[in-house]
Amino acid sequence: GAVVSQHPSWVICKSGTSVKIECRSLDFQATTMFWYRQFPKQSLMLMATSNEGSKATYEQGVEKDKFLINHASLTLSTLTVTSAHPEDSSFYICSATQLEHSNQPQHFGDGTRLSIL
Amino acid sequence: AQRVTQPEKLLSVFKGAPVELKCNYSYSGSPELFWYVQYSRQRLQLLLRHISRESIKGFTADLNKGETSFHLKKPFAQEEDSAMYYCALTYGNTGKLIFGQGTTLQVKP
Protein backbone atom coordinates (compact mmCIF):
# COMPACT_ATOMS: atom_id res chain seq x y z
CA GLY A 1 0.00 0.00 0.00
CA ALA A 2 0.90 3.66 -0.25
CA VAL A 3 3.52 4.84 2.21
CA VAL A 4 4.05 8.30 3.60
CA SER A 5 7.24 9.02 5.48
CA GLN A 6 7.52 11.85 7.96
CA HIS A 7 10.80 13.12 9.34
CA PRO A 8 11.89 13.71 12.01
CA SER A 9 9.71 11.65 14.29
CA TRP A 10 10.70 13.64 17.35
CA VAL A 11 12.44 16.95 17.81
CA ILE A 12 13.30 18.99 20.87
CA CYS A 13 14.62 22.49 20.45
CA LYS A 14 15.01 25.80 22.17
CA SER A 15 12.45 28.56 22.03
CA GLY A 16 13.06 30.91 19.12
CA THR A 17 14.48 28.38 16.70
CA SER A 18 12.82 27.25 13.50
CA VAL A 19 12.02 23.62 12.87
CA LYS A 20 11.41 21.94 9.52
CA ILE A 21 9.32 18.80 9.20
CA GLU A 22 9.33 16.76 6.00
CA CYS A 23 6.53 14.69 4.55
CA ARG A 24 7.33 12.35 1.67
CA SER A 25 5.16 10.06 -0.39
CA LEU A 26 7.42 7.10 -1.11
CA ASP A 27 5.61 5.20 -3.81
CA PHE A 28 3.10 7.55 -5.37
CA GLN A 29 2.88 11.12 -6.57
CA ALA A 30 0.97 13.18 -4.05
CA THR A 31 -0.63 16.16 -5.72
CA THR A 32 -2.15 17.18 -2.40
CA MET A 33 -0.79 16.94 1.10
CA PHE A 34 -2.48 17.97 4.33
CA TRP A 35 -0.94 19.06 7.62
CA TYR A 36 -2.67 18.37 10.91
CA ARG A 37 -1.94 19.21 14.50
CA GLN A 38 -2.93 17.03 17.43
CA PHE A 39 -2.85 18.04 21.08
CA PRO A 40 -2.66 15.36 23.77
CA LYS A 41 -5.84 13.34 24.03
CA GLN A 42 -7.49 15.46 21.37
CA SER A 43 -8.45 14.99 17.76
CA LEU A 44 -6.55 15.95 14.64
CA MET A 45 -7.08 19.54 13.58
CA LEU A 46 -6.47 20.43 9.94
CA MET A 47 -3.93 23.23 9.63
CA ALA A 48 -3.47 23.60 5.89
CA THR A 49 -3.83 22.05 2.47
CA SER A 50 -0.73 21.89 0.33
CA ASN A 51 -0.95 21.48 -3.44
CA GLU A 52 2.13 20.80 -5.51
CA GLY A 53 3.43 23.91 -7.20
CA SER A 54 1.06 26.37 -5.56
CA LYS A 55 0.63 28.22 -2.30
CA ALA A 56 -0.80 26.39 0.65
CA THR A 57 -4.33 27.10 1.84
CA TYR A 58 -4.53 27.65 5.58
CA GLU A 59 -7.46 26.97 7.85
CA GLN A 60 -8.98 29.77 9.87
CA GLY A 61 -6.88 30.69 12.85
CA VAL A 62 -3.64 29.16 11.53
CA GLU A 63 -0.87 31.72 11.09
CA LYS A 64 0.67 31.25 7.67
CA ASP A 65 3.78 33.22 8.63
CA LYS A 66 4.27 30.98 11.62
CA PHE A 67 3.72 27.71 9.81
CA LEU A 68 5.42 27.88 6.43
CA ILE A 69 4.42 25.15 4.01
CA ASN A 70 6.23 24.29 0.82
CA HIS A 71 5.18 21.61 -1.67
CA ALA A 72 7.86 21.85 -4.30
CA SER A 73 7.55 18.37 -5.75
CA LEU A 74 4.99 15.63 -6.12
CA THR A 75 6.65 13.62 -3.38
CA LEU A 76 7.67 16.19 -0.80
CA SER A 77 5.96 18.79 1.36
CA THR A 78 7.62 20.60 4.24
CA LEU A 79 6.22 22.39 7.27
CA THR A 80 8.50 24.91 8.94
CA VAL A 81 7.54 26.16 12.37
CA THR A 82 9.23 29.53 12.53
CA SER A 83 10.51 31.07 15.75
CA ALA A 84 8.96 28.25 17.72
CA HIS A 85 7.67 28.81 21.24
CA PRO A 86 6.49 26.37 23.91
CA GLU A 87 2.87 26.79 22.84
CA ASP A 88 3.83 25.34 19.44
CA SER A 89 4.71 22.06 21.11
CA SER A 90 2.41 19.46 19.64
CA PHE A 91 2.14 16.40 17.45
CA TYR A 92 2.17 17.28 13.76
CA ILE A 93 0.88 14.79 11.20
CA CYS A 94 0.88 14.95 7.44
CA SER A 95 -1.18 13.04 4.93
CA ALA A 96 -0.90 12.66 1.18
CA THR A 97 -3.34 11.89 -1.58
CA GLN A 98 -4.23 12.37 -5.23
CA LEU A 99 -7.39 14.48 -5.27
CA GLU A 100 -7.76 14.10 -9.02
CA HIS A 101 -8.50 10.44 -8.40
CA SER A 102 -11.67 10.64 -6.35
CA ASN A 103 -11.34 7.18 -4.85
CA GLN A 104 -7.90 7.79 -3.42
CA PRO A 105 -7.91 7.97 0.38
CA GLN A 106 -5.48 10.00 2.42
CA HIS A 107 -2.36 8.17 3.57
CA PHE A 108 -0.90 9.36 6.84
CA GLY A 109 2.63 9.75 8.08
CA ASP A 110 3.75 8.60 11.52
CA GLY A 111 3.72 12.12 12.86
CA THR A 112 6.35 14.39 14.40
CA ARG A 113 6.41 15.19 18.08
CA LEU A 114 7.69 18.72 18.55
CA SER A 115 8.81 19.87 21.98
CA ILE A 116 9.91 23.46 22.45
CA LEU A 117 11.83 24.22 25.62
CA ALA B 1 -20.24 24.33 9.68
CA GLN B 2 -19.11 20.75 9.26
CA ARG B 3 -18.77 18.80 12.46
CA VAL B 4 -18.19 15.23 13.57
CA THR B 5 -19.14 14.08 17.05
CA GLN B 6 -18.05 10.90 18.76
CA PRO B 7 -19.80 10.97 22.13
CA GLU B 8 -17.74 8.26 23.83
CA LYS B 9 -14.11 8.86 24.76
CA LEU B 10 -13.69 5.29 25.94
CA LEU B 11 -15.59 2.12 25.18
CA SER B 12 -14.62 -0.97 27.10
CA VAL B 13 -16.02 -4.41 26.21
CA PHE B 14 -15.13 -8.03 26.75
CA LYS B 15 -13.81 -10.22 23.96
CA GLY B 16 -16.65 -11.67 21.93
CA ALA B 17 -19.09 -8.92 22.83
CA PRO B 18 -20.69 -6.72 20.16
CA VAL B 19 -19.24 -3.30 19.61
CA GLU B 20 -20.82 -0.10 18.39
CA LEU B 21 -18.79 3.09 18.15
CA LYS B 22 -21.05 6.06 17.65
CA CYS B 23 -20.52 8.87 15.19
CA ASN B 24 -22.81 11.72 14.29
CA TYR B 25 -22.12 14.45 11.81
CA SER B 26 -23.49 17.78 10.75
CA TYR B 27 -23.20 18.95 7.18
CA SER B 28 -25.87 20.40 4.95
CA GLY B 29 -24.68 18.70 1.78
CA SER B 30 -23.63 15.16 0.94
CA PRO B 31 -20.50 14.28 2.86
CA GLU B 32 -18.27 11.29 2.48
CA LEU B 33 -17.78 9.47 5.78
CA PHE B 34 -14.78 7.48 6.95
CA TRP B 35 -13.56 5.49 9.91
CA TYR B 36 -9.84 5.65 10.67
CA VAL B 37 -8.06 3.48 13.21
CA GLN B 38 -4.83 4.02 15.09
CA TYR B 39 -3.31 1.01 16.80
CA SER B 40 -0.81 1.52 19.57
CA ARG B 41 2.39 3.15 18.28
CA GLN B 42 1.20 3.00 14.68
CA ARG B 43 0.10 5.58 12.17
CA LEU B 44 -3.47 6.48 11.42
CA GLN B 45 -4.92 4.19 8.76
CA LEU B 46 -8.16 3.99 6.88
CA LEU B 47 -10.53 1.33 8.18
CA LEU B 48 -13.48 1.88 5.90
CA ARG B 49 -15.43 4.47 3.94
CA HIS B 50 -19.14 4.63 3.35
CA ILE B 51 -18.97 4.72 -0.44
CA SER B 52 -17.19 1.35 -0.48
CA ARG B 53 -19.86 -0.38 1.56
CA GLU B 54 -17.36 -3.08 2.45
CA SER B 55 -16.54 -4.88 5.66
CA ILE B 56 -12.99 -4.63 6.95
CA LYS B 57 -11.76 -6.82 9.82
CA GLY B 58 -15.40 -7.62 10.55
CA PHE B 59 -16.35 -3.96 10.98
CA THR B 60 -19.22 -2.37 9.12
CA ALA B 61 -20.71 1.10 9.11
CA ASP B 62 -23.90 2.32 7.48
CA LEU B 63 -24.54 5.92 6.62
CA ASN B 64 -27.91 7.00 7.99
CA LYS B 65 -28.71 10.34 6.44
CA GLY B 66 -31.93 10.73 8.40
CA GLU B 67 -30.11 10.45 11.71
CA THR B 68 -26.86 11.92 10.31
CA SER B 69 -24.98 9.01 11.78
CA PHE B 70 -22.24 6.64 10.70
CA HIS B 71 -21.86 4.22 13.59
CA LEU B 72 -19.15 1.57 13.44
CA LYS B 73 -20.19 -1.95 14.39
CA LYS B 74 -18.65 -5.33 14.90
CA PRO B 75 -20.63 -8.33 16.15
CA PHE B 76 -17.79 -10.00 18.09
CA ALA B 77 -14.92 -7.89 19.38
CA GLN B 78 -11.38 -9.25 19.41
CA GLU B 79 -8.52 -8.15 21.66
CA GLU B 80 -6.58 -6.98 18.62
CA ASP B 81 -9.37 -4.49 17.90
CA SER B 82 -8.20 -2.40 20.85
CA ALA B 83 -7.20 0.94 19.34
CA MET B 84 -8.26 4.55 18.89
CA TYR B 85 -11.01 5.00 16.33
CA TYR B 86 -11.72 8.26 14.54
CA CYS B 87 -14.79 9.07 12.50
CA ALA B 88 -14.21 11.69 9.80
CA LEU B 89 -15.98 13.39 6.98
CA THR B 90 -14.90 15.12 3.82
CA TYR B 91 -16.99 17.44 1.70
CA GLY B 92 -17.04 18.86 -1.77
CA ASN B 93 -13.87 18.16 -3.70
CA THR B 94 -11.61 19.66 -1.07
CA GLY B 95 -10.36 16.37 0.31
CA LYS B 96 -10.24 18.02 3.73
CA LEU B 97 -10.95 15.63 6.57
CA ILE B 98 -12.90 16.79 9.58
CA PHE B 99 -12.24 14.42 12.45
CA GLY B 100 -14.29 13.51 15.46
CA GLN B 101 -12.73 13.50 18.89
CA GLY B 102 -11.93 9.81 18.72
CA THR B 103 -13.03 6.82 20.79
CA THR B 104 -10.63 4.46 22.49
CA LEU B 105 -11.87 0.90 22.20
CA GLN B 106 -10.58 -1.42 24.87
CA VAL B 107 -11.33 -5.11 24.41
CA LYS B 108 -10.70 -7.07 27.56
CA PRO B 109 -9.89 -10.80 27.55
PDB file of C-alpha atoms in Angstrom:
ATOM      1  CA  GLY A   1       0.000   0.000   0.000  1.00  0.00           C
ATOM      2  CA  ALA A   2       0.898   3.660  -0.250  1.00  0.00           C
ATOM      3  CA  VAL A   3       3.524   4.841   2.208  1.00  0.00           C
ATOM      4  CA  VAL A   4       4.048   8.303   3.603  1.00  0.00           C
ATOM      5  CA  SER A   5       7.237   9.019   5.480  1.00  0.00           C
ATOM      6  CA  GLN A   6       7.518  11.849   7.962  1.00  0.00           C
ATOM      7  CA  HIS A   7      10.804  13.123   9.343  1.00  0.00           C
ATOM      8  CA  PRO A   8      11.891  13.714  12.015  1.00  0.00           C
ATOM      9  CA  SER A   9       9.706  11.649  14.288  1.00  0.00           C
ATOM     10  CA  TRP A  10      10.701  13.636  17.352  1.00  0.00           C
ATOM     11  CA  VAL A  11      12.436  16.946  17.810  1.00  0.00           C
ATOM     12  CA  ILE A  12      13.305  18.988  20.871  1.00  0.00           C
ATOM     13  CA  CYS A  13      14.621  22.488  20.447  1.00  0.00           C
ATOM     14  CA  LYS A  14      15.009  25.800  22.170  1.00  0.00           C
ATOM     15  CA  SER A  15      12.450  28.560  22.033  1.00  0.00           C
ATOM     16  CA  GLY A  16      13.058  30.915  19.122  1.00  0.00           C
ATOM     17  CA  THR A  17      14.476  28.376  16.703  1.00  0.00           C
ATOM     18  CA  SER A  18      12.819  27.247  13.496  1.00  0.00           C
ATOM     19  CA  VAL A  19      12.020  23.618  12.869  1.00  0.00           C
ATOM     20  CA  LYS A  20      11.411  21.940   9.520  1.00  0.00           C
ATOM     21  CA  ILE A  21       9.315  18.803   9.201  1.00  0.00           C
ATOM     22  CA  GLU A  22       9.335  16.761   5.998  1.00  0.00           C
ATOM     23  CA  CYS A  23       6.531  14.686   4.546  1.00  0.00           C
ATOM     24  CA  ARG A  24       7.332  12.353   1.670  1.00  0.00           C
ATOM     25  CA  SER A  25       5.155  10.057  -0.389  1.00  0.00           C
ATOM     26  CA  LEU A  26       7.415   7.102  -1.112  1.00  0.00           C
ATOM     27  CA  ASP A  27       5.613   5.198  -3.809  1.00  0.00           C
ATOM     28  CA  PHE A  28       3.096   7.549  -5.372  1.00  0.00           C
ATOM     29  CA  GLN A  29       2.883  11.118  -6.571  1.00  0.00           C
ATOM     30  CA  ALA A  30       0.969  13.177  -4.054  1.00  0.00           C
ATOM     31  CA  THR A  31      -0.631  16.159  -5.721  1.00  0.00           C
ATOM     32  CA  THR A  32      -2.150  17.178  -2.399  1.00  0.00           C
ATOM     33  CA  MET A  33      -0.793  16.936   1.104  1.00  0.00           C
ATOM     34  CA  PHE A  34      -2.475  17.975   4.329  1.00  0.00           C
ATOM     35  CA  TRP A  35      -0.944  19.062   7.616  1.00  0.00           C
ATOM     36  CA  TYR A  36      -2.674  18.366  10.913  1.00  0.00           C
ATOM     37  CA  ARG A  37      -1.942  19.210  14.504  1.00  0.00           C
ATOM     38  CA  GLN A  38      -2.926  17.034  17.426  1.00  0.00           C
ATOM     39  CA  PHE A  39      -2.846  18.043  21.079  1.00  0.00           C
ATOM     40  CA  PRO A  40      -2.660  15.355  23.770  1.00  0.00           C
ATOM     41  CA  LYS A  41      -5.841  13.339  24.032  1.00  0.00           C
ATOM     42  CA  GLN A  42      -7.493  15.464  21.369  1.00  0.00           C
ATOM     43  CA  SER A  43      -8.451  14.991  17.765  1.00  0.00           C
ATOM     44  CA  LEU A  44      -6.547  15.951  14.640  1.00  0.00           C
ATOM     45  CA  MET A  45      -7.085  19.539  13.578  1.00  0.00           C
ATOM     46  CA  LEU A  46      -6.467  20.427   9.943  1.00  0.00           C
ATOM     47  CA  MET A  47      -3.932  23.233   9.628  1.00  0.00           C
ATOM     48  CA  ALA A  48      -3.473  23.602   5.893  1.00  0.00           C
ATOM     49  CA  THR A  49      -3.828  22.052   2.468  1.00  0.00           C
ATOM     50  CA  SER A  50      -0.730  21.888   0.325  1.00  0.00           C
ATOM     51  CA  ASN A  51      -0.955  21.480  -3.444  1.00  0.00           C
ATOM     52  CA  GLU A  52       2.127  20.803  -5.514  1.00  0.00           C
ATOM     53  CA  GLY A  53       3.433  23.908  -7.199  1.00  0.00           C
ATOM     54  CA  SER A  54       1.057  26.366  -5.556  1.00  0.00           C
ATOM     55  CA  LYS A  55       0.631  28.223  -2.295  1.00  0.00           C
ATOM     56  CA  ALA A  56      -0.801  26.389   0.653  1.00  0.00           C
ATOM     57  CA  THR A  57      -4.326  27.097   1.838  1.00  0.00           C
ATOM     58  CA  TYR A  58      -4.531  27.654   5.576  1.00  0.00           C
ATOM     59  CA  GLU A  59      -7.462  26.974   7.852  1.00  0.00           C
ATOM     60  CA  GLN A  60      -8.980  29.770   9.865  1.00  0.00           C
ATOM     61  CA  GLY A  61      -6.876  30.686  12.852  1.00  0.00           C
ATOM     62  CA  VAL A  62      -3.638  29.164  11.534  1.00  0.00           C
ATOM     63  CA  GLU A  63      -0.871  31.722  11.088  1.00  0.00           C
ATOM     64  CA  LYS A  64       0.671  31.253   7.666  1.00  0.00           C
ATOM     65  CA  ASP A  65       3.778  33.220   8.633  1.00  0.00           C
ATOM     66  CA  LYS A  66       4.272  30.975  11.625  1.00  0.00           C
ATOM     67  CA  PHE A  67       3.719  27.709   9.814  1.00  0.00           C
ATOM     68  CA  LEU A  68       5.417  27.884   6.428  1.00  0.00           C
ATOM     69  CA  ILE A  69       4.420  25.154   4.013  1.00  0.00           C
ATOM     70  CA  ASN A  70       6.228  24.285   0.821  1.00  0.00           C
ATOM     71  CA  HIS A  71       5.179  21.608  -1.674  1.00  0.00           C
ATOM     72  CA  ALA A  72       7.865  21.852  -4.295  1.00  0.00           C
ATOM     73  CA  SER A  73       7.549  18.372  -5.754  1.00  0.00           C
ATOM     74  CA  LEU A  74       4.994  15.626  -6.116  1.00  0.00           C
ATOM     75  CA  THR A  75       6.653  13.622  -3.375  1.00  0.00           C
ATOM     76  CA  LEU A  76       7.668  16.195  -0.795  1.00  0.00           C
ATOM     77  CA  SER A  77       5.963  18.790   1.365  1.00  0.00           C
ATOM     78  CA  THR A  78       7.625  20.600   4.244  1.00  0.00           C
ATOM     79  CA  LEU A  79       6.223  22.385   7.274  1.00  0.00           C
ATOM     80  CA  THR A  80       8.504  24.906   8.940  1.00  0.00           C
ATOM     81  CA  VAL A  81       7.537  26.159  12.366  1.00  0.00           C
ATOM     82  CA  THR A  82       9.234  29.529  12.528  1.00  0.00           C
ATOM     83  CA  SER A  83      10.509  31.072  15.749  1.00  0.00           C
ATOM     84  CA  ALA A  84       8.955  28.247  17.715  1.00  0.00           C
ATOM     85  CA  HIS A  85       7.671  28.806  21.237  1.00  0.00           C
ATOM     86  CA  PRO A  86       6.486  26.374  23.909  1.00  0.00           C
ATOM     87  CA  GLU A  87       2.866  26.787  22.840  1.00  0.00           C
ATOM     88  CA  ASP A  88       3.834  25.345  19.436  1.00  0.00           C
ATOM     89  CA  SER A  89       4.714  22.060  21.113  1.00  0.00           C
ATOM     90  CA  SER A  90       2.411  19.464  19.640  1.00  0.00           C
ATOM     91  CA  PHE A  91       2.142  16.402  17.451  1.00  0.00           C
ATOM     92  CA  TYR A  92       2.170  17.278  13.758  1.00  0.00           C
ATOM     93  CA  ILE A  93       0.880  14.790  11.204  1.00  0.00           C
ATOM     94  CA  CYS A  94       0.876  14.946   7.437  1.00  0.00           C
ATOM     95  CA  SER A  95      -1.182  13.040   4.927  1.00  0.00           C
ATOM     96  CA  ALA A  96      -0.897  12.657   1.182  1.00  0.00           C
ATOM     97  CA  THR A  97      -3.341  11.886  -1.576  1.00  0.00           C
ATOM     98  CA  GLN A  98      -4.229  12.369  -5.227  1.00  0.00           C
ATOM     99  CA  LEU A  99      -7.388  14.479  -5.269  1.00  0.00           C
ATOM    100  CA  GLU A 100      -7.755  14.103  -9.015  1.00  0.00           C
ATOM    101  CA  HIS A 101      -8.503  10.444  -8.398  1.00  0.00           C
ATOM    102  CA  SER A 102     -11.669  10.639  -6.348  1.00  0.00           C
ATOM    103  CA  ASN A 103     -11.336   7.178  -4.853  1.00  0.00           C
ATOM    104  CA  GLN A 104      -7.903   7.789  -3.423  1.00  0.00           C
ATOM    105  CA  PRO A 105      -7.908   7.970   0.379  1.00  0.00           C
ATOM    106  CA  GLN A 106      -5.478  10.001   2.423  1.00  0.00           C
ATOM    107  CA  HIS A 107      -2.363   8.172   3.574  1.00  0.00           C
ATOM    108  CA  PHE A 108      -0.900   9.357   6.838  1.00  0.00           C
ATOM    109  CA  GLY A 109       2.632   9.751   8.085  1.00  0.00           C
ATOM    110  CA  ASP A 110       3.749   8.598  11.519  1.00  0.00           C
ATOM    111  CA  GLY A 111       3.716  12.120  12.863  1.00  0.00           C
ATOM    112  CA  THR A 112       6.352  14.392  14.400  1.00  0.00           C
ATOM    113  CA  ARG A 113       6.407  15.187  18.080  1.00  0.00           C
ATOM    114  CA  LEU A 114       7.687  18.716  18.550  1.00  0.00           C
ATOM    115  CA  SER A 115       8.806  19.874  21.985  1.00  0.00           C
ATOM    116  CA  ILE A 116       9.911  23.462  22.448  1.00  0.00           C
ATOM    117  CA  LEU A 117      11.834  24.221  25.616  1.00  0.00           C
TER     118      LEU A 117
ATOM    119  CA  ALA B   1     -20.241  24.327   9.685  1.00  0.00           C
ATOM    120  CA  GLN B   2     -19.106  20.752   9.259  1.00  0.00           C
ATOM    121  CA  ARG B   3     -18.767  18.805  12.463  1.00  0.00           C
ATOM    122  CA  VAL B   4     -18.188  15.233  13.571  1.00  0.00           C
ATOM    123  CA  THR B   5     -19.144  14.078  17.046  1.00  0.00           C
ATOM    124  CA  GLN B   6     -18.047  10.904  18.761  1.00  0.00           C
ATOM    125  CA  PRO B   7     -19.804  10.970  22.132  1.00  0.00           C
ATOM    126  CA  GLU B   8     -17.741   8.262  23.826  1.00  0.00           C
ATOM    127  CA  LYS B   9     -14.112   8.855  24.756  1.00  0.00           C
ATOM    128  CA  LEU B  10     -13.690   5.287  25.939  1.00  0.00           C
ATOM    129  CA  LEU B  11     -15.586   2.117  25.176  1.00  0.00           C
ATOM    130  CA  SER B  12     -14.623  -0.972  27.102  1.00  0.00           C
ATOM    131  CA  VAL B  13     -16.019  -4.408  26.206  1.00  0.00           C
ATOM    132  CA  PHE B  14     -15.131  -8.026  26.746  1.00  0.00           C
ATOM    133  CA  LYS B  15     -13.805 -10.219  23.962  1.00  0.00           C
ATOM    134  CA  GLY B  16     -16.646 -11.669  21.933  1.00  0.00           C
ATOM    135  CA  ALA B  17     -19.093  -8.925  22.828  1.00  0.00           C
ATOM    136  CA  PRO B  18     -20.691  -6.723  20.162  1.00  0.00           C
ATOM    137  CA  VAL B  19     -19.241  -3.302  19.607  1.00  0.00           C
ATOM    138  CA  GLU B  20     -20.817  -0.097  18.393  1.00  0.00           C
ATOM    139  CA  LEU B  21     -18.789   3.092  18.153  1.00  0.00           C
ATOM    140  CA  LYS B  22     -21.052   6.064  17.650  1.00  0.00           C
ATOM    141  CA  CYS B  23     -20.518   8.865  15.188  1.00  0.00           C
ATOM    142  CA  ASN B  24     -22.814  11.721  14.290  1.00  0.00           C
ATOM    143  CA  TYR B  25     -22.121  14.448  11.809  1.00  0.00           C
ATOM    144  CA  SER B  26     -23.494  17.785  10.746  1.00  0.00           C
ATOM    145  CA  TYR B  27     -23.202  18.949   7.178  1.00  0.00           C
ATOM    146  CA  SER B  28     -25.875  20.399   4.946  1.00  0.00           C
ATOM    147  CA  GLY B  29     -24.683  18.701   1.783  1.00  0.00           C
ATOM    148  CA  SER B  30     -23.633  15.160   0.941  1.00  0.00           C
ATOM    149  CA  PRO B  31     -20.499  14.276   2.862  1.00  0.00           C
ATOM    150  CA  GLU B  32     -18.274  11.293   2.485  1.00  0.00           C
ATOM    151  CA  LEU B  33     -17.775   9.474   5.779  1.00  0.00           C
ATOM    152  CA  PHE B  34     -14.782   7.484   6.953  1.00  0.00           C
ATOM    153  CA  TRP B  35     -13.562   5.494   9.908  1.00  0.00           C
ATOM    154  CA  TYR B  36      -9.843   5.649  10.667  1.00  0.00           C
ATOM    155  CA  VAL B  37      -8.056   3.476  13.211  1.00  0.00           C
ATOM    156  CA  GLN B  38      -4.829   4.025  15.089  1.00  0.00           C
ATOM    157  CA  TYR B  39      -3.314   1.006  16.799  1.00  0.00           C
ATOM    158  CA  SER B  40      -0.805   1.523  19.572  1.00  0.00           C
ATOM    159  CA  ARG B  41       2.386   3.146  18.281  1.00  0.00           C
ATOM    160  CA  GLN B  42       1.201   3.004  14.677  1.00  0.00           C
ATOM    161  CA  ARG B  43       0.098   5.581  12.172  1.00  0.00           C
ATOM    162  CA  LEU B  44      -3.473   6.480  11.418  1.00  0.00           C
ATOM    163  CA  GLN B  45      -4.923   4.187   8.758  1.00  0.00           C
ATOM    164  CA  LEU B  46      -8.159   3.993   6.875  1.00  0.00           C
ATOM    165  CA  LEU B  47     -10.526   1.334   8.175  1.00  0.00           C
ATOM    166  CA  LEU B  48     -13.485   1.879   5.897  1.00  0.00           C
ATOM    167  CA  ARG B  49     -15.433   4.474   3.943  1.00  0.00           C
ATOM    168  CA  HIS B  50     -19.139   4.634   3.353  1.00  0.00           C
ATOM    169  CA  ILE B  51     -18.972   4.715  -0.443  1.00  0.00           C
ATOM    170  CA  SER B  52     -17.194   1.350  -0.479  1.00  0.00           C
ATOM    171  CA  ARG B  53     -19.865  -0.375   1.559  1.00  0.00           C
ATOM    172  CA  GLU B  54     -17.358  -3.077   2.451  1.00  0.00           C
ATOM    173  CA  SER B  55     -16.538  -4.883   5.655  1.00  0.00           C
ATOM    174  CA  ILE B  56     -12.985  -4.632   6.953  1.00  0.00           C
ATOM    175  CA  LYS B  57     -11.762  -6.822   9.821  1.00  0.00           C
ATOM    176  CA  GLY B  58     -15.396  -7.618  10.546  1.00  0.00           C
ATOM    177  CA  PHE B  59     -16.347  -3.965  10.982  1.00  0.00           C
ATOM    178  CA  THR B  60     -19.225  -2.365   9.117  1.00  0.00           C
ATOM    179  CA  ALA B  61     -20.708   1.102   9.111  1.00  0.00           C
ATOM    180  CA  ASP B  62     -23.896   2.322   7.480  1.00  0.00           C
ATOM    181  CA  LEU B  63     -24.540   5.922   6.623  1.00  0.00           C
ATOM    182  CA  ASN B  64     -27.915   6.996   7.993  1.00  0.00           C
ATOM    183  CA  LYS B  65     -28.707  10.343   6.443  1.00  0.00           C
ATOM    184  CA  GLY B  66     -31.934  10.731   8.403  1.00  0.00           C
ATOM    185  CA  GLU B  67     -30.109  10.449  11.715  1.00  0.00           C
ATOM    186  CA  THR B  68     -26.861  11.921  10.312  1.00  0.00           C
ATOM    187  CA  SER B  69     -24.984   9.012  11.784  1.00  0.00           C
ATOM    188  CA  PHE B  70     -22.236   6.640  10.698  1.00  0.00           C
ATOM    189  CA  HIS B  71     -21.864   4.224  13.585  1.00  0.00           C
ATOM    190  CA  LEU B  72     -19.146   1.567  13.436  1.00  0.00           C
ATOM    191  CA  LYS B  73     -20.187  -1.950  14.385  1.00  0.00           C
ATOM    192  CA  LYS B  74     -18.654  -5.330  14.902  1.00  0.00           C
ATOM    193  CA  PRO B  75     -20.627  -8.334  16.151  1.00  0.00           C
ATOM    194  CA  PHE B  76     -17.794  -9.999  18.089  1.00  0.00           C
ATOM    195  CA  ALA B  77     -14.920  -7.886  19.377  1.00  0.00           C
ATOM    196  CA  GLN B  78     -11.384  -9.251  19.414  1.00  0.00           C
ATOM    197  CA  GLU B  79      -8.519  -8.155  21.657  1.00  0.00           C
ATOM    198  CA  GLU B  80      -6.578  -6.976  18.618  1.00  0.00           C
ATOM    199  CA  ASP B  81      -9.369  -4.490  17.902  1.00  0.00           C
ATOM    200  CA  SER B  82      -8.196  -2.399  20.853  1.00  0.00           C
ATOM    201  CA  ALA B  83      -7.202   0.941  19.344  1.00  0.00           C
ATOM    202  CA  MET B  84      -8.257   4.545  18.891  1.00  0.00           C
ATOM    203  CA  TYR B  85     -11.006   5.001  16.326  1.00  0.00           C
ATOM    204  CA  TYR B  86     -11.720   8.260  14.536  1.00  0.00           C
ATOM    205  CA  CYS B  87     -14.788   9.075  12.504  1.00  0.00           C
ATOM    206  CA  ALA B  88     -14.212  11.686   9.804  1.00  0.00           C
ATOM    207  CA  LEU B  89     -15.981  13.388   6.975  1.00  0.00           C
ATOM    208  CA  THR B  90     -14.902  15.119   3.822  1.00  0.00           C
ATOM    209  CA  TYR B  91     -16.990  17.441   1.703  1.00  0.00           C
ATOM    210  CA  GLY B  92     -17.041  18.865  -1.775  1.00  0.00           C
ATOM    211  CA  ASN B  93     -13.865  18.158  -3.701  1.00  0.00           C
ATOM    212  CA  THR B  94     -11.612  19.657  -1.068  1.00  0.00           C
ATOM    213  CA  GLY B  95     -10.359  16.369   0.305  1.00  0.00           C
ATOM    214  CA  LYS B  96     -10.237  18.015   3.729  1.00  0.00           C
ATOM    215  CA  LEU B  97     -10.951  15.629   6.566  1.00  0.00           C
ATOM    216  CA  ILE B  98     -12.905  16.794   9.578  1.00  0.00           C
ATOM    217  CA  PHE B  99     -12.239  14.417  12.449  1.00  0.00           C
ATOM    218  CA  GLY B 100     -14.294  13.511  15.462  1.00  0.00           C
ATOM    219  CA  GLN B 101     -12.725  13.499  18.892  1.00  0.00           C
ATOM    220  CA  GLY B 102     -11.925   9.809  18.719  1.00  0.00           C
ATOM    221  CA  THR B 103     -13.029   6.822  20.786  1.00  0.00           C
ATOM    222  CA  THR B 104     -10.634   4.465  22.492  1.00  0.00           C
ATOM    223  CA  LEU B 105     -11.871   0.901  22.198  1.00  0.00           C
ATOM    224  CA  GLN B 106     -10.583  -1.416  24.872  1.00  0.00           C
ATOM    225  CA  VAL B 107     -11.328  -5.105  24.407  1.00  0.00           C
ATOM    226  CA  LYS B 108     -10.702  -7.070  27.564  1.00  0.00           C
ATOM    227  CA  PRO B 109      -9.888 -10.796  27.554  1.00  0.00           C
TER     228      PRO B 109
END
